[in-house]
Short mmCIF file of N, CA and C in Angstrom, two decimals:
data_model
loop_
_atom_site.label_atom_id
_atom_site.label_comp_id
_atom_site.label_asym_id
_atom_site.label_seq_id
_atom_site.Cartn_x
_atom_site.Cartn_y
_atom_site.Cartn_z
N GLY U 126 -87.37 -98.78 104.00
CA GLY U 126 -88.48 -99.21 103.20
C GLY U 126 -89.81 -98.96 103.91
N ILE U 127 -90.82 -99.53 103.38
CA ILE U 127 -92.18 -99.33 103.89
C ILE U 127 -92.33 -99.86 105.31
N ALA U 128 -91.65 -100.94 105.66
CA ALA U 128 -91.74 -101.49 107.02
C ALA U 128 -91.28 -100.46 108.04
N LYS U 129 -90.20 -99.76 107.75
CA LYS U 129 -89.67 -98.75 108.66
C LYS U 129 -90.64 -97.57 108.79
N ILE U 130 -91.25 -97.18 107.70
CA ILE U 130 -92.22 -96.08 107.71
C ILE U 130 -93.44 -96.47 108.54
N LEU U 131 -93.97 -97.66 108.32
CA LEU U 131 -95.15 -98.11 109.07
C LEU U 131 -94.85 -98.24 110.56
N ALA U 132 -93.68 -98.77 110.88
CA ALA U 132 -93.31 -98.95 112.28
C ALA U 132 -93.13 -97.62 113.01
N ALA U 133 -92.82 -96.56 112.26
CA ALA U 133 -92.56 -95.25 112.87
C ALA U 133 -93.80 -94.36 112.96
N LEU U 134 -94.94 -94.81 112.46
CA LEU U 134 -96.15 -93.97 112.52
C LEU U 134 -96.54 -93.69 113.96
N PRO U 135 -97.10 -92.50 114.22
CA PRO U 135 -97.45 -92.14 115.59
C PRO U 135 -98.55 -93.02 116.19
N ARG U 136 -99.47 -93.47 115.38
CA ARG U 136 -100.49 -94.40 115.85
C ARG U 136 -100.05 -95.80 115.45
N PRO U 137 -100.20 -96.76 116.32
CA PRO U 137 -99.75 -98.11 115.96
C PRO U 137 -100.56 -98.71 114.82
N VAL U 138 -99.86 -99.39 113.94
CA VAL U 138 -100.51 -100.10 112.84
C VAL U 138 -100.99 -101.43 113.40
N VAL U 139 -102.29 -101.69 113.27
CA VAL U 139 -102.88 -102.92 113.82
C VAL U 139 -102.36 -104.14 113.08
N GLY U 140 -102.25 -104.05 111.78
CA GLY U 140 -101.77 -105.17 110.99
C GLY U 140 -101.57 -104.77 109.54
N VAL U 141 -100.81 -105.56 108.84
CA VAL U 141 -100.51 -105.30 107.44
C VAL U 141 -100.82 -106.56 106.65
N ARG U 142 -101.49 -106.38 105.52
CA ARG U 142 -101.78 -107.50 104.63
C ARG U 142 -100.99 -107.27 103.35
N VAL U 143 -100.19 -108.23 102.96
CA VAL U 143 -99.37 -108.12 101.75
C VAL U 143 -100.17 -108.72 100.58
N LEU U 144 -100.47 -107.85 99.62
CA LEU U 144 -101.20 -108.29 98.43
C LEU U 144 -100.30 -108.12 97.22
N PRO U 145 -100.20 -109.13 96.37
CA PRO U 145 -99.31 -109.02 95.22
C PRO U 145 -99.85 -108.03 94.19
N PHE U 146 -98.94 -107.38 93.50
CA PHE U 146 -99.30 -106.49 92.40
C PHE U 146 -99.95 -107.31 91.29
N HIS U 147 -100.92 -106.71 90.65
CA HIS U 147 -101.51 -107.31 89.45
C HIS U 147 -101.75 -106.20 88.44
N ASN U 148 -101.95 -106.54 87.21
CA ASN U 148 -102.13 -105.52 86.18
C ASN U 148 -103.57 -105.47 85.66
N LEU U 149 -104.54 -105.70 86.51
CA LEU U 149 -105.94 -105.70 86.09
C LEU U 149 -106.41 -104.32 85.64
N SER U 150 -105.74 -103.27 86.04
CA SER U 150 -106.16 -101.93 85.63
C SER U 150 -105.60 -101.50 84.27
N ALA U 151 -104.80 -102.32 83.66
CA ALA U 151 -104.18 -101.96 82.38
C ALA U 151 -105.23 -101.64 81.32
N GLY U 152 -106.31 -102.37 81.31
CA GLY U 152 -107.38 -102.13 80.33
C GLY U 152 -108.01 -100.76 80.46
N LYS U 153 -108.11 -100.26 81.68
CA LYS U 153 -108.69 -98.92 81.90
C LYS U 153 -107.79 -97.85 81.28
N TYR U 154 -106.48 -98.03 81.42
CA TYR U 154 -105.55 -97.08 80.82
C TYR U 154 -105.66 -97.13 79.30
N GLU U 155 -105.78 -98.33 78.75
CA GLU U 155 -105.92 -98.48 77.30
C GLU U 155 -107.21 -97.82 76.82
N ALA U 156 -108.29 -97.95 77.59
CA ALA U 156 -109.59 -97.41 77.19
C ALA U 156 -109.56 -95.89 77.04
N VAL U 157 -108.71 -95.23 77.81
CA VAL U 157 -108.62 -93.77 77.72
C VAL U 157 -107.34 -93.33 77.02
N ALA U 158 -106.68 -94.26 76.37
CA ALA U 158 -105.45 -94.00 75.61
C ALA U 158 -104.37 -93.33 76.45
N ALA U 159 -104.27 -93.76 77.70
CA ALA U 159 -103.24 -93.22 78.60
C ALA U 159 -102.13 -94.25 78.76
N PRO U 160 -100.90 -93.79 78.92
CA PRO U 160 -99.81 -94.75 79.14
C PRO U 160 -99.97 -95.45 80.49
N TYR U 161 -99.70 -96.74 80.51
CA TYR U 161 -99.80 -97.53 81.74
C TYR U 161 -98.44 -97.48 82.42
N PRO U 162 -98.31 -96.72 83.53
CA PRO U 162 -96.99 -96.45 84.11
C PRO U 162 -96.26 -97.65 84.70
N VAL U 163 -96.95 -98.74 84.97
CA VAL U 163 -96.29 -99.89 85.59
C VAL U 163 -96.39 -101.14 84.70
N LYS U 164 -96.38 -100.93 83.40
CA LYS U 164 -96.56 -102.06 82.48
C LYS U 164 -95.44 -103.09 82.59
N ASP U 165 -94.26 -102.65 82.99
CA ASP U 165 -93.13 -103.58 83.08
C ASP U 165 -92.92 -104.13 84.48
N CYS U 166 -93.84 -103.86 85.39
CA CYS U 166 -93.72 -104.34 86.76
C CYS U 166 -94.21 -105.80 86.83
N PRO U 167 -93.35 -106.73 87.17
CA PRO U 167 -93.75 -108.13 87.20
C PRO U 167 -94.60 -108.46 88.44
N THR U 168 -95.45 -109.45 88.31
CA THR U 168 -96.22 -109.95 89.44
C THR U 168 -95.28 -110.77 90.32
N PRO U 169 -95.22 -110.47 91.63
CA PRO U 169 -94.29 -111.20 92.49
C PRO U 169 -94.74 -112.65 92.70
N GLY U 170 -93.77 -113.51 92.87
CA GLY U 170 -94.05 -114.91 93.16
C GLY U 170 -94.20 -115.13 94.66
N PRO U 171 -94.58 -116.34 95.06
CA PRO U 171 -94.76 -116.65 96.47
C PRO U 171 -93.54 -116.37 97.33
N GLU U 172 -92.34 -116.60 96.79
CA GLU U 172 -91.12 -116.36 97.56
C GLU U 172 -90.94 -114.87 97.85
N GLU U 173 -91.26 -114.04 96.88
CA GLU U 173 -91.11 -112.60 97.07
C GLU U 173 -92.14 -112.06 98.06
N ILE U 174 -93.33 -112.59 98.01
CA ILE U 174 -94.37 -112.18 98.95
C ILE U 174 -93.98 -112.59 100.36
N LEU U 175 -93.48 -113.80 100.51
CA LEU U 175 -93.03 -114.27 101.82
C LEU U 175 -91.89 -113.41 102.35
N ALA U 176 -90.97 -113.02 101.48
CA ALA U 176 -89.86 -112.16 101.90
C ALA U 176 -90.38 -110.81 102.39
N ALA U 177 -91.37 -110.26 101.72
CA ALA U 177 -91.96 -108.98 102.14
C ALA U 177 -92.62 -109.13 103.50
N GLU U 178 -93.34 -110.23 103.69
CA GLU U 178 -93.99 -110.48 104.98
C GLU U 178 -92.96 -110.61 106.11
N GLU U 179 -91.87 -111.30 105.84
CA GLU U 179 -90.82 -111.47 106.84
C GLU U 179 -90.17 -110.13 107.19
N THR U 180 -89.99 -109.27 106.20
CA THR U 180 -89.42 -107.94 106.44
C THR U 180 -90.33 -107.14 107.36
N LEU U 181 -91.64 -107.20 107.11
CA LEU U 181 -92.61 -106.49 107.95
C LEU U 181 -92.61 -107.04 109.38
N LYS U 182 -92.56 -108.36 109.51
CA LYS U 182 -92.53 -108.99 110.83
C LYS U 182 -91.26 -108.58 111.59
N ALA U 183 -90.13 -108.54 110.88
CA ALA U 183 -88.86 -108.17 111.51
C ALA U 183 -88.89 -106.73 112.02
N ALA U 184 -89.75 -105.89 111.43
CA ALA U 184 -89.89 -104.51 111.89
C ALA U 184 -90.88 -104.39 113.03
N GLY U 185 -91.40 -105.53 113.50
CA GLY U 185 -92.33 -105.52 114.63
C GLY U 185 -93.78 -105.37 114.25
N LEU U 186 -94.09 -105.52 112.96
CA LEU U 186 -95.48 -105.38 112.50
C LEU U 186 -96.17 -106.73 112.43
N THR U 187 -97.47 -106.72 112.64
CA THR U 187 -98.27 -107.94 112.53
C THR U 187 -98.71 -108.11 111.08
N VAL U 188 -98.41 -109.27 110.51
CA VAL U 188 -98.83 -109.55 109.14
C VAL U 188 -100.13 -110.37 109.23
N LEU U 189 -101.18 -109.83 108.59
CA LEU U 189 -102.49 -110.48 108.61
C LEU U 189 -102.58 -111.52 107.51
N ALA U 190 -103.43 -112.51 107.73
CA ALA U 190 -103.63 -113.55 106.72
C ALA U 190 -104.27 -112.95 105.49
N LYS U 191 -104.04 -113.57 104.36
CA LYS U 191 -104.60 -113.08 103.09
C LYS U 191 -106.09 -113.27 103.04
#
């Protein structure tokens, strides 16, 4: 996953901030009559965000505060 990719970069990653997905851009797609490619992607809950942060930490990455 992304944690493995970030941990393997040649330059060290100083820190990672996990931000939840949101659909605020959906209106822009509607304005230009374009299909919104992630319309069915749910917004993650606190438990899912915490799990992502723990995965990053387990890969040796520093998780920054929100």
